[in-house]
XYZ file of N, CA, C and O in Angstrom:
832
model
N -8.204 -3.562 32.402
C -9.107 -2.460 32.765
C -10.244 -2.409 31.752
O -9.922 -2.503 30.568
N -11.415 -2.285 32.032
C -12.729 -2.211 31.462
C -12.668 -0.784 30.578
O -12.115 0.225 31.016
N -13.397 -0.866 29.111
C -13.805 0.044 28.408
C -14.184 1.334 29.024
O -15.084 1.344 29.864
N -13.459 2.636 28.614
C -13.835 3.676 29.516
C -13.870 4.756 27.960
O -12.882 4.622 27.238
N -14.792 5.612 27.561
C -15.210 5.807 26.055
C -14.036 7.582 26.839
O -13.962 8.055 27.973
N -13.520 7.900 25.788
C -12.324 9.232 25.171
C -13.211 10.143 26.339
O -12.796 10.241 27.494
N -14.063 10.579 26.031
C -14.973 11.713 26.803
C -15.179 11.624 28.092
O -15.240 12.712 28.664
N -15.347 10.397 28.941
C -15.191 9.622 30.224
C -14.676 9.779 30.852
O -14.918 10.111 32.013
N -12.972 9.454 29.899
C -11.543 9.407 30.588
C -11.368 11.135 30.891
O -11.111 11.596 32.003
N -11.532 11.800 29.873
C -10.890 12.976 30.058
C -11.916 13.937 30.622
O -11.725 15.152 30.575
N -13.112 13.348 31.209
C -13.834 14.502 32.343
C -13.054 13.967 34.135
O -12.869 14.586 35.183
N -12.790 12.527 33.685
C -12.114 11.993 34.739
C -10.569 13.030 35.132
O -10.560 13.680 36.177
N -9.766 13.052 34.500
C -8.833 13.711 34.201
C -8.653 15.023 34.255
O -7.598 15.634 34.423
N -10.231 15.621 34.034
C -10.417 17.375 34.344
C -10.548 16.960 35.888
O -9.818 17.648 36.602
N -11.395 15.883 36.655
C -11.402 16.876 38.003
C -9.913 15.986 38.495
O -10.142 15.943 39.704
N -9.160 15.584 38.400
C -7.780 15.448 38.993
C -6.954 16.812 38.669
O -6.241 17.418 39.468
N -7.217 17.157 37.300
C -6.228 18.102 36.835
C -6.810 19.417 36.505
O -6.246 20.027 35.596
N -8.134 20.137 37.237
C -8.197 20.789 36.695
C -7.667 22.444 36.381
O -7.953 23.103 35.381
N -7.073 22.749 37.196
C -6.047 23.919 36.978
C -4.941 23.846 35.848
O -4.579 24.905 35.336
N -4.511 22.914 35.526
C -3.041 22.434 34.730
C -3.642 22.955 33.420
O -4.859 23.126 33.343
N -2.888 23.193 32.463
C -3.112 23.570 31.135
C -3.332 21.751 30.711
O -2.904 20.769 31.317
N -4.302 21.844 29.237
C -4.714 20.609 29.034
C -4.442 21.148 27.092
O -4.573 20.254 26.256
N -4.101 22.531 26.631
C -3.991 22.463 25.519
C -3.259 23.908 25.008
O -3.912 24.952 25.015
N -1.876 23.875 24.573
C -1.430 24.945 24.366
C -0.957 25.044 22.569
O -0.436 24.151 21.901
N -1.507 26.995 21.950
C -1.147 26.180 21.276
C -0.767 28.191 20.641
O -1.730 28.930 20.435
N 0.581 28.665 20.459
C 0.963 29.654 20.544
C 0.626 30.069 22.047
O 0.670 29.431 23.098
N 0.268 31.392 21.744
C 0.111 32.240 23.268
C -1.764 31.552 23.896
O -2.223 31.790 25.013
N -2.378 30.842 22.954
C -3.831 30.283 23.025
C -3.426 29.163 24.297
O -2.335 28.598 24.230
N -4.292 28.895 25.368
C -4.457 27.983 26.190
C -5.472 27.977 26.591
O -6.216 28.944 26.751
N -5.732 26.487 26.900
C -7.259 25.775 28.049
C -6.866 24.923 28.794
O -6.240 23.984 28.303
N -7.083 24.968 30.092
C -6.812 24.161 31.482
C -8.228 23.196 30.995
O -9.120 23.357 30.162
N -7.882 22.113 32.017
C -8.691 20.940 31.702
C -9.943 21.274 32.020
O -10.862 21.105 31.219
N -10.163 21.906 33.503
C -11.366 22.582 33.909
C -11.929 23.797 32.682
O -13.067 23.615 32.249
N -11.469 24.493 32.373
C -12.286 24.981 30.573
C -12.721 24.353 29.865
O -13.796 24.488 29.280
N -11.801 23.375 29.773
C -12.244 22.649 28.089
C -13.533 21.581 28.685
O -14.448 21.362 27.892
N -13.593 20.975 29.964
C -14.480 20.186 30.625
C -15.953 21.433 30.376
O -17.016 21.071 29.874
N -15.643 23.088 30.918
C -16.761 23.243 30.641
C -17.202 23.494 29.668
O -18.416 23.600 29.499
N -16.332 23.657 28.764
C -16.943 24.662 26.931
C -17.387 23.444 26.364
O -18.330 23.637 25.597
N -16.877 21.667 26.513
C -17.248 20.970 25.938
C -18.909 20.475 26.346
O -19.751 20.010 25.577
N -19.037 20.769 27.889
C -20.167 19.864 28.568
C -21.348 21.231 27.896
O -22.471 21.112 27.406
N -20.379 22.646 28.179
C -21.675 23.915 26.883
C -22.591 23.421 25.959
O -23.811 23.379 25.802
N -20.907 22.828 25.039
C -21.799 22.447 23.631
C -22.395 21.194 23.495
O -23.190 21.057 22.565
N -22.111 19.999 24.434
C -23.128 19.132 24.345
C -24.176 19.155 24.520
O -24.927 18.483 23.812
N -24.781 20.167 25.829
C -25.788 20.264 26.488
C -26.674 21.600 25.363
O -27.886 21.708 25.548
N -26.114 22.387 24.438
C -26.794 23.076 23.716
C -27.025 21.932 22.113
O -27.830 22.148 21.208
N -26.533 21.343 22.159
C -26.690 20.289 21.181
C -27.833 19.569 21.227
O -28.780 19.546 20.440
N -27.593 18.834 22.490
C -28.875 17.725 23.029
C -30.044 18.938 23.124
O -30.662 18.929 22.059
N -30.361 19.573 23.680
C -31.512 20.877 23.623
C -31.881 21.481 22.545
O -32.831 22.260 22.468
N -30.944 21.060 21.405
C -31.033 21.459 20.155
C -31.917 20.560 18.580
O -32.296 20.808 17.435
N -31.834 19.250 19.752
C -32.664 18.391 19.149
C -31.787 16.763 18.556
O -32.445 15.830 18.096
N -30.172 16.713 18.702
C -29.065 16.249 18.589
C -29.560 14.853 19.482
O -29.949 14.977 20.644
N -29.495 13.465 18.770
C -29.489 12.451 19.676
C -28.371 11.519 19.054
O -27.722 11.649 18.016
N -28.358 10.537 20.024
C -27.218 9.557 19.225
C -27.264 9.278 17.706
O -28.338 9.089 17.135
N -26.177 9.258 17.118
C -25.964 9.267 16.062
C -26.166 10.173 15.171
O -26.015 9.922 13.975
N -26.583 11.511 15.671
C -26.607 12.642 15.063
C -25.335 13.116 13.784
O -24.294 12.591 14.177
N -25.171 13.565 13.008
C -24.110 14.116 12.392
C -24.262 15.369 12.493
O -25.303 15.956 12.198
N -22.642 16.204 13.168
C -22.372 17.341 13.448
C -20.631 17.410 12.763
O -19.664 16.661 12.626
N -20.887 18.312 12.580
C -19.554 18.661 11.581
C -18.803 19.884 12.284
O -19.216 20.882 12.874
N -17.542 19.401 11.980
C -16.833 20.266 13.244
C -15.804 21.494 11.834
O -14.948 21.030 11.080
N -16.129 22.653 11.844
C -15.588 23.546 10.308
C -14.655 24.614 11.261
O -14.749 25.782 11.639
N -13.855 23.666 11.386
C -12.569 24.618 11.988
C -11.397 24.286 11.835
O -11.195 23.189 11.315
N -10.446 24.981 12.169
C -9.234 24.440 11.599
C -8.176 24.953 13.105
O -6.947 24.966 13.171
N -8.899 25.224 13.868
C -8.275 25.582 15.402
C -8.363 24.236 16.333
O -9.392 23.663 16.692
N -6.878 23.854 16.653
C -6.799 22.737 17.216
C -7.234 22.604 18.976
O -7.126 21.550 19.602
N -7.626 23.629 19.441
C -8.540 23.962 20.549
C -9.441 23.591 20.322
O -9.821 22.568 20.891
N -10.281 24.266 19.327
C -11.701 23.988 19.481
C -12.341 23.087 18.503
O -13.500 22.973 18.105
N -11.026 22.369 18.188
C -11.501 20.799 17.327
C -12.031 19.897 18.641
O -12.986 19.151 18.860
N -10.660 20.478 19.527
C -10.755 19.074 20.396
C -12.141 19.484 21.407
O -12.917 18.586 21.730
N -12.371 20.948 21.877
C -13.791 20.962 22.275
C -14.753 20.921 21.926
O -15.702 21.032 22.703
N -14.992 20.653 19.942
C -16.121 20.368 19.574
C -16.317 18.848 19.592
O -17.386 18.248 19.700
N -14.789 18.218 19.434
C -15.152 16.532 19.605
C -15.441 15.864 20.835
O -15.795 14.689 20.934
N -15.241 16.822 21.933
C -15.531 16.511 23.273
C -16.693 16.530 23.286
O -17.307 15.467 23.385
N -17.617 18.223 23.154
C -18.831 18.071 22.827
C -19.727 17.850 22.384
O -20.832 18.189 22.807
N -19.421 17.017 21.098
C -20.352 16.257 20.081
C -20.338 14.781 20.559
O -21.404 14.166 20.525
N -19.064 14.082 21.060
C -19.091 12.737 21.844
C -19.998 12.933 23.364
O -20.607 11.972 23.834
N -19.997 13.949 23.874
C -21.043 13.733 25.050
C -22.146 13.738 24.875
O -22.895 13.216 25.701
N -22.557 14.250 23.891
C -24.066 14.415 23.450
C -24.470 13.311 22.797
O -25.649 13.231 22.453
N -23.314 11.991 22.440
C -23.490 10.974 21.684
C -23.882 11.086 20.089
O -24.482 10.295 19.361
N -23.377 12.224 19.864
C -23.632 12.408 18.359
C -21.929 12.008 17.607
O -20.950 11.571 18.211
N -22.031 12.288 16.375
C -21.023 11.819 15.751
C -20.197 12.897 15.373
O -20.833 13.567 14.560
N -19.101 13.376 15.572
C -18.292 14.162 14.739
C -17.544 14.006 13.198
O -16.859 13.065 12.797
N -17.843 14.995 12.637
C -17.444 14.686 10.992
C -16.101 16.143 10.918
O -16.554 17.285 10.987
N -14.999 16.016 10.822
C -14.120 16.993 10.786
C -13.808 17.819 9.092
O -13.147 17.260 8.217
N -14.348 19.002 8.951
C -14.326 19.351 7.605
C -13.300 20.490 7.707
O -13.396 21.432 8.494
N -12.412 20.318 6.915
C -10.892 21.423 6.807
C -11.621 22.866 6.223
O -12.143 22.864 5.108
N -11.609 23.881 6.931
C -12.291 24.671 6.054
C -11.180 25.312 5.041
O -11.568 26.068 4.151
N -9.864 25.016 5.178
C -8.998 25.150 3.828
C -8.743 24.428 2.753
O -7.925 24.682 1.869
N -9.701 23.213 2.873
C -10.361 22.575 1.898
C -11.412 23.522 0.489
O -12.223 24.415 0.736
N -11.031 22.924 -1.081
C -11.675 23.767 -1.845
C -13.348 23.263 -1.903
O -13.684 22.080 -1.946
N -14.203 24.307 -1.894
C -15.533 24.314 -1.447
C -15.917 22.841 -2.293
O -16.059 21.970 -1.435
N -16.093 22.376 -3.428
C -16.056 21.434 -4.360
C -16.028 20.444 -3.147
O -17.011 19.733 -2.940
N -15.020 20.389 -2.411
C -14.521 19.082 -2.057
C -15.234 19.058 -0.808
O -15.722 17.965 -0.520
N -15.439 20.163 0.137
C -16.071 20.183 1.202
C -17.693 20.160 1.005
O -18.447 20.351 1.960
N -18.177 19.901 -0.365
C -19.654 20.135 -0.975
C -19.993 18.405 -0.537
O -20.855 17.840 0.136
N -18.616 17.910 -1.456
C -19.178 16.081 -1.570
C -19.061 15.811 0.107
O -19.946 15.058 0.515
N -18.422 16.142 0.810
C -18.309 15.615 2.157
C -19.724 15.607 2.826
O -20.368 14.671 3.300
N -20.134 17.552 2.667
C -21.101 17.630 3.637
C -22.216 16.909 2.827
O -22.989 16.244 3.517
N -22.362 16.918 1.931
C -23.589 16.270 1.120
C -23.818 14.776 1.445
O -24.881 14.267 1.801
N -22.801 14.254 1.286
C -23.095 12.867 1.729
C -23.096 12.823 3.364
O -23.998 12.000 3.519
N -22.776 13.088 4.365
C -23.400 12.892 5.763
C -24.533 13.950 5.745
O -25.699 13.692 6.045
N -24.304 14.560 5.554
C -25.743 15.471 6.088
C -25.882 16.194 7.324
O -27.017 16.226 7.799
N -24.696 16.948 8.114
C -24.942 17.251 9.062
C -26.440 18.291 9.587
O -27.241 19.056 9.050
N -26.197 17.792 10.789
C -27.619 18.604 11.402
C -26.771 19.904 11.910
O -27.469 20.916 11.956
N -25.992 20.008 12.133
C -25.120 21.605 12.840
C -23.537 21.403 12.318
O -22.852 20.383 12.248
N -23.314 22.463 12.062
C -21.508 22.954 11.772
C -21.383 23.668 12.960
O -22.092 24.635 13.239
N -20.362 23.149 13.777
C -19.765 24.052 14.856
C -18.322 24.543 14.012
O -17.514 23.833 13.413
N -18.337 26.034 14.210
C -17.234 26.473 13.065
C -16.778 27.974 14.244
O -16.913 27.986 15.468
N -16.401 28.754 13.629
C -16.130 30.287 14.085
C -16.211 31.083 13.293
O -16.055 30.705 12.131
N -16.559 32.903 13.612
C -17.194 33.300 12.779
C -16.078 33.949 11.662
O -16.355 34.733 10.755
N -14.952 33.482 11.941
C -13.548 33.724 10.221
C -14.195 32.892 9.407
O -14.264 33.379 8.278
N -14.782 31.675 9.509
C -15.434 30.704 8.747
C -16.490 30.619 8.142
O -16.791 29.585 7.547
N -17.490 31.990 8.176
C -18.923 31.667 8.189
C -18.801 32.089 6.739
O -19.316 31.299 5.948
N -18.300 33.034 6.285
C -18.347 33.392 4.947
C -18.016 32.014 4.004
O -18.794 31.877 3.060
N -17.338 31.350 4.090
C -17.454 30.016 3.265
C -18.359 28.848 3.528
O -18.743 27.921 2.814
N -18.607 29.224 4.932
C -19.835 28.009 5.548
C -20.898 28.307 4.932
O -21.694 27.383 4.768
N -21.297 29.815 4.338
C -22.151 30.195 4.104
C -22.431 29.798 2.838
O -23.607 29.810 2.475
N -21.155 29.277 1.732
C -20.939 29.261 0.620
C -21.338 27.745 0.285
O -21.744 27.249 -0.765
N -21.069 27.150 1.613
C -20.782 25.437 1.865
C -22.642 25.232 1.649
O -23.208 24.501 0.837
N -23.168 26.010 2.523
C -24.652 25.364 3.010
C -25.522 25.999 1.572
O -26.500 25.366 1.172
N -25.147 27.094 0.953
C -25.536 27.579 -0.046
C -25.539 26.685 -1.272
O -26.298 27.077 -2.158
N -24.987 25.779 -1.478
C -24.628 24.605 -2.303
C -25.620 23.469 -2.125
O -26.321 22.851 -2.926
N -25.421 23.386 -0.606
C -26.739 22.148 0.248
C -27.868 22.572 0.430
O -28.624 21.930 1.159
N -28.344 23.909 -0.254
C -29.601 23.826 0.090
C -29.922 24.698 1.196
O -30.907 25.431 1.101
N -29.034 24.702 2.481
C -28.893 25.471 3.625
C -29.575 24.962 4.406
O -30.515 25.459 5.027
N -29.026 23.571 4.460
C -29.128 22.239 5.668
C -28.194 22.493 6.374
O -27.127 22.955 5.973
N -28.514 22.184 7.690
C -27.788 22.457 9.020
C -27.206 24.047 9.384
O -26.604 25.005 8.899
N -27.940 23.496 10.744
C -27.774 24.987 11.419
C -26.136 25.457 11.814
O -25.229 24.642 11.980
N -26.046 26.333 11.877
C -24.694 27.244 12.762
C -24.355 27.387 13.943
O -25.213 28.039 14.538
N -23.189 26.979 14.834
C -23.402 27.409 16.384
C -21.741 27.523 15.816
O -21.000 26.686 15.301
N -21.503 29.372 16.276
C -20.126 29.040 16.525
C -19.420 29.343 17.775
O -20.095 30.147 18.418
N -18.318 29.021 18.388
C -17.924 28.444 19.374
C -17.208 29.246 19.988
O -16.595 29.017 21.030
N -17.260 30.933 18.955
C -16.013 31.523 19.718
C -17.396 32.805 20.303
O -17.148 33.917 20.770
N -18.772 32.219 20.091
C -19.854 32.742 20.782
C -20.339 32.106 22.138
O -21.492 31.683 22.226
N -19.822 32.065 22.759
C -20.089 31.683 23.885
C -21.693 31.940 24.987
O -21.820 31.360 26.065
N -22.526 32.692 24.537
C -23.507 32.880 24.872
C -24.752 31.699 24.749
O -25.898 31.599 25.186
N -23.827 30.850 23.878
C -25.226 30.096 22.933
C -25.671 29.514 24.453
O -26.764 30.034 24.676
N -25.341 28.764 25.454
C -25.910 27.851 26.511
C -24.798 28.288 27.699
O -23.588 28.448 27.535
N -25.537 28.427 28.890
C -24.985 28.744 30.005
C -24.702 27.047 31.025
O -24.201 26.931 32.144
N -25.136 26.179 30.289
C -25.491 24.793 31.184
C -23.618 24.459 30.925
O -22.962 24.315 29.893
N -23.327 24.439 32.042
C -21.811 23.991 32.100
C -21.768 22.148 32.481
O -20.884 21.421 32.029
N -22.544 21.804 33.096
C -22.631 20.594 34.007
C -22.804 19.426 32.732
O -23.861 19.278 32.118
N -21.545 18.633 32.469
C -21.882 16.875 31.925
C -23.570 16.454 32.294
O -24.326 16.292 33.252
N -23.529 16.402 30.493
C -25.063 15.950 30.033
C -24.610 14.647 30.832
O -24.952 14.990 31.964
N -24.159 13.596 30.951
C -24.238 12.250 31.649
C -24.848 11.500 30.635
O -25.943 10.970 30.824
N -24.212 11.401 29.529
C -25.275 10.587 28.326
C -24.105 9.391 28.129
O -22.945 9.465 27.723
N -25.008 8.134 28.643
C -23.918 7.032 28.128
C -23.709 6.522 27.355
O -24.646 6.199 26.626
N -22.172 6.063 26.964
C -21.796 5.807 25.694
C -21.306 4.000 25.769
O -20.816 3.308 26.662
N -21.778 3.698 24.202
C -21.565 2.568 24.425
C -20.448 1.917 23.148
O -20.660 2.184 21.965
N -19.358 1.115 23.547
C -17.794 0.883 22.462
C -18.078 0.868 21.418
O -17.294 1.358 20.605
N -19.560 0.192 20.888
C -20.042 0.121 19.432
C -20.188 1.101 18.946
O -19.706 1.264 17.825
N -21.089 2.416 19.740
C -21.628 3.309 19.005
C -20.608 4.038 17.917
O -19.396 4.131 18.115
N -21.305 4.557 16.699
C -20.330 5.222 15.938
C -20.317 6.708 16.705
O -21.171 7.348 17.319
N -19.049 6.913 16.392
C -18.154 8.176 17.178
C -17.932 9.413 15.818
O -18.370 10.551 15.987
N -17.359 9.105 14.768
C -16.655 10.308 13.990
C -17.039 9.449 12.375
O -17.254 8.248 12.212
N -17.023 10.543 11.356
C -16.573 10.149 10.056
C -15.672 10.840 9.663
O -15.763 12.067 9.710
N -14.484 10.150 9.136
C -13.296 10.550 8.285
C -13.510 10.292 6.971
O -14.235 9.391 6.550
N -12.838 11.137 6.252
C -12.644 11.008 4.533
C -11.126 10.734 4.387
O -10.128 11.268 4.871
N -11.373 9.481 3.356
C -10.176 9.640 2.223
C -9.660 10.935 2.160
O -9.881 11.896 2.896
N -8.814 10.811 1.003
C -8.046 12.365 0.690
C -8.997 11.787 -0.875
O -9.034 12.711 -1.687
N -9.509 10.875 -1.239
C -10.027 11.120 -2.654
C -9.259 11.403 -3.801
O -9.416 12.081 -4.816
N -8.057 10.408 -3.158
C -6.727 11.004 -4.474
C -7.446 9.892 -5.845
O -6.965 10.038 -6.969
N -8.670 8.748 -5.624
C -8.669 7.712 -6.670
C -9.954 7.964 -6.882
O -10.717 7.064 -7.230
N -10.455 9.533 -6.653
C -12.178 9.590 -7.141
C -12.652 10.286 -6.105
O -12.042 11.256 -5.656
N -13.745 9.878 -5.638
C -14.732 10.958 -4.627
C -14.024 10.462 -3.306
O -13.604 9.313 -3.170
N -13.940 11.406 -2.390
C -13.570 10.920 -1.000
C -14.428 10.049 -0.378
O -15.591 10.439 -0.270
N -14.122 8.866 0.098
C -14.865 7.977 0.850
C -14.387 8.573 2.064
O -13.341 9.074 2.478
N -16.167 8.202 2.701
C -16.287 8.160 4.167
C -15.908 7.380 4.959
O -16.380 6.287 4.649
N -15.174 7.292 6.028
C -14.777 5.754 7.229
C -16.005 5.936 8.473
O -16.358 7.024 8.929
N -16.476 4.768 8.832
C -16.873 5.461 10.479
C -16.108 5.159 11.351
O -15.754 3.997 11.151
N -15.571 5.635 12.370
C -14.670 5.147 13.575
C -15.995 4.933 14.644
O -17.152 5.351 14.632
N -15.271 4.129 15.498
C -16.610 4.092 16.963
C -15.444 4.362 17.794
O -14.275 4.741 17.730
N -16.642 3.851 18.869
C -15.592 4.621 20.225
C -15.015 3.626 21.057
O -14.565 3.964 22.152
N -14.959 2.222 20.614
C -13.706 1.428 21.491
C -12.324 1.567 20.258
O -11.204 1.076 20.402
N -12.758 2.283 19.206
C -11.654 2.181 18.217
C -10.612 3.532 18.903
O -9.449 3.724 18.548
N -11.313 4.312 19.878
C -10.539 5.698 20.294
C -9.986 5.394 21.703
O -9.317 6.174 22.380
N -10.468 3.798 22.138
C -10.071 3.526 23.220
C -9.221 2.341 23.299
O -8.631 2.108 24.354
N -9.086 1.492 22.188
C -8.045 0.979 22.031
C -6.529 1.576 21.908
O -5.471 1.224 22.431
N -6.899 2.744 20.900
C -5.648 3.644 20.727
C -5.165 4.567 22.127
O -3.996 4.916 22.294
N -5.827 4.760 22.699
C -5.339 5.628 24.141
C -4.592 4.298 24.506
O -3.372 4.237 24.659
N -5.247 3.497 24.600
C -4.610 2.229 25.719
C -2.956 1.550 25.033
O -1.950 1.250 25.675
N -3.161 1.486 23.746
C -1.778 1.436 23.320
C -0.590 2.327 23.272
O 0.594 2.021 23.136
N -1.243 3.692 23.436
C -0.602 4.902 22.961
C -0.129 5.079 24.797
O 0.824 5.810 25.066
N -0.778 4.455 25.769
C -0.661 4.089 27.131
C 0.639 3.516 27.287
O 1.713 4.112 27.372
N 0.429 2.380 27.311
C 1.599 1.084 27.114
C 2.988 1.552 26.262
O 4.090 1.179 26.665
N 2.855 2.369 25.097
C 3.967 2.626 24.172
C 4.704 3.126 24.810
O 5.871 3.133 24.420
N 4.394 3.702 25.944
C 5.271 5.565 26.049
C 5.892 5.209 27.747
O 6.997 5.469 28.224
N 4.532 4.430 28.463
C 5.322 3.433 29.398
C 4.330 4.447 30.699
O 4.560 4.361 31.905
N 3.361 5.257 30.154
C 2.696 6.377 31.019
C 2.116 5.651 31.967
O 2.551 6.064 33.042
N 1.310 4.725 32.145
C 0.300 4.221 32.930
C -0.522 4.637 33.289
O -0.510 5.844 33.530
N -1.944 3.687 33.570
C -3.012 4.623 34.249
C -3.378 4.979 34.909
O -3.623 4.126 35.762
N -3.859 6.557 35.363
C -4.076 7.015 36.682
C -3.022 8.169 36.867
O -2.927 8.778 37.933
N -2.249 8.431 35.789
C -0.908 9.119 35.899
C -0.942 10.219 35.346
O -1.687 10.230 34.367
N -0.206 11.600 35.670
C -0.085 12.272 34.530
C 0.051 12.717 33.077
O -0.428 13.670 32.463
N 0.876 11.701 32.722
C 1.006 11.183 31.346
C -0.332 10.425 30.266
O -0.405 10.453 29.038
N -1.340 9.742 31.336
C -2.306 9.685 30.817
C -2.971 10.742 30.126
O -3.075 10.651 28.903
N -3.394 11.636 30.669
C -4.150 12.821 30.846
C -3.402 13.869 29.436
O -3.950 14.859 28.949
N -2.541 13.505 29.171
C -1.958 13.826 28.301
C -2.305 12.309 26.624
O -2.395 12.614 25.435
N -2.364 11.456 26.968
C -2.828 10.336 26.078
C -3.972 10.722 25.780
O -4.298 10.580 24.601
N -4.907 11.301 26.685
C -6.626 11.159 26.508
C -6.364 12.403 24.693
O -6.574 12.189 23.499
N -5.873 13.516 25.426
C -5.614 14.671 24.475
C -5.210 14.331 23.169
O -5.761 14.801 22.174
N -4.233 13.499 23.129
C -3.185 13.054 21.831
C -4.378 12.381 20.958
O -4.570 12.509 19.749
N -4.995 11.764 21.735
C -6.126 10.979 21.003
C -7.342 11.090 20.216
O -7.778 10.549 19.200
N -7.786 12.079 21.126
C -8.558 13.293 20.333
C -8.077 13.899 18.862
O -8.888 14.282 18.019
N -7.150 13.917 18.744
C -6.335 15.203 17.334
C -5.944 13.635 16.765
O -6.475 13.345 15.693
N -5.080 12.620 17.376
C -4.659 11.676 16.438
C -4.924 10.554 16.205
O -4.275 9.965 15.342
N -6.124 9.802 17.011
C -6.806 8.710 16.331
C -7.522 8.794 15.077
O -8.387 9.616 14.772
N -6.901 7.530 14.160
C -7.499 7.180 12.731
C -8.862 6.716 13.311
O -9.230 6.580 14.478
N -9.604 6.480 11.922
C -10.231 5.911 12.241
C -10.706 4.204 12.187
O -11.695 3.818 12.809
């Protein structure tokens, strides 16, 4: 089967599934049809925002919902996601953001008081959109921005246990190799329910 990029598969997967829950996590849930639209939100307020491929956007949350809808929506817009722990000590989240440079932190507003602390350090580079504001863009509809296996997708850090945290870049046949094995392992196949559940796993647990 031909290269199909994380964001692809799983808009594919919202319109088969979209009533079914796609992310539970306590009494918190999103059906696939939500997360299809909050993600296609923030791409489409991204790209309007001035966001083109290879953009760096930094995702300052620590809610495993709206990790996976900011990485949805930063991969449709073809920008890059950079994941910053905001229970990380500011020090450490200083060298991260400093060296990529994001153009936007998608965070929530429990977070802004240290984001505030974060960008206060940088100068007060990159803008704010947070996610549990829903007003920012009414455009629900897939930007349709194509992605290609090379492009870079995410930066990960070291843990910096031997000095400054190094950066990795992952791309996006590296998030589609891992679905496809994480496919095969479990015995799900494609086209199946169990997929649709791979696309998800992949999101939160591909290295890079």
């Amino acid at each position: 089967m031909s290269y199909e990029s994380v964001q692809d598969r799983f808009s594919r997967m919202a319109g088969k599934f979209g009533p079914q829950v796609a992310v539970m996590r306590g009494a918190q849930q999103i059906t696939y049809a939500e997360l299809e639209a909050e993600s296609n939100r923030l791409a489409n307020f991204l790209l309007e925002s001035g966001a083109t491929k290879g953009t760096m956007v930094a995702l300052f949350t620590d809610d495993p919902i709206r990790i996976i809808t900011g990485i949805l929506g930063v991969l449709k817009a073809g920008a890059v996601f950079v994941p910053l722990d905001p229970t990380f000590p500011l020090g450490r989240l200083f060298v991260m953001s400093d060296k990529v440079e994001p153009l936007w932190f998608v965070s929530e507003q429990k977070h802004l008081e240290k984001l505030d602390q974060l960008r206060g350090l940088s100068g007060g580079n990159g803008q704010v959109l947070c996610l549990d504001d829903t007003s920012y863009h009414g455009n629900t509809d897939a930007p349709g921005i194509a992605s290609d296996p090379d492009a870079p997708c995410s930066i990960y850090f070291t843990s910096g246990s031997t000095g400054k945290p190094k950066a990795i870049l992952g791309r996006l046949k590296g998030i589609d190799h891992f679905m496809r094995w994480e496919i095969d392992a479990v015995n799900a196949g494609f086209g199946s329910a169990g997929e649709r559940c791979m696309a998800i796993s992949a999101l939160l647990a591909v290295e890079p």
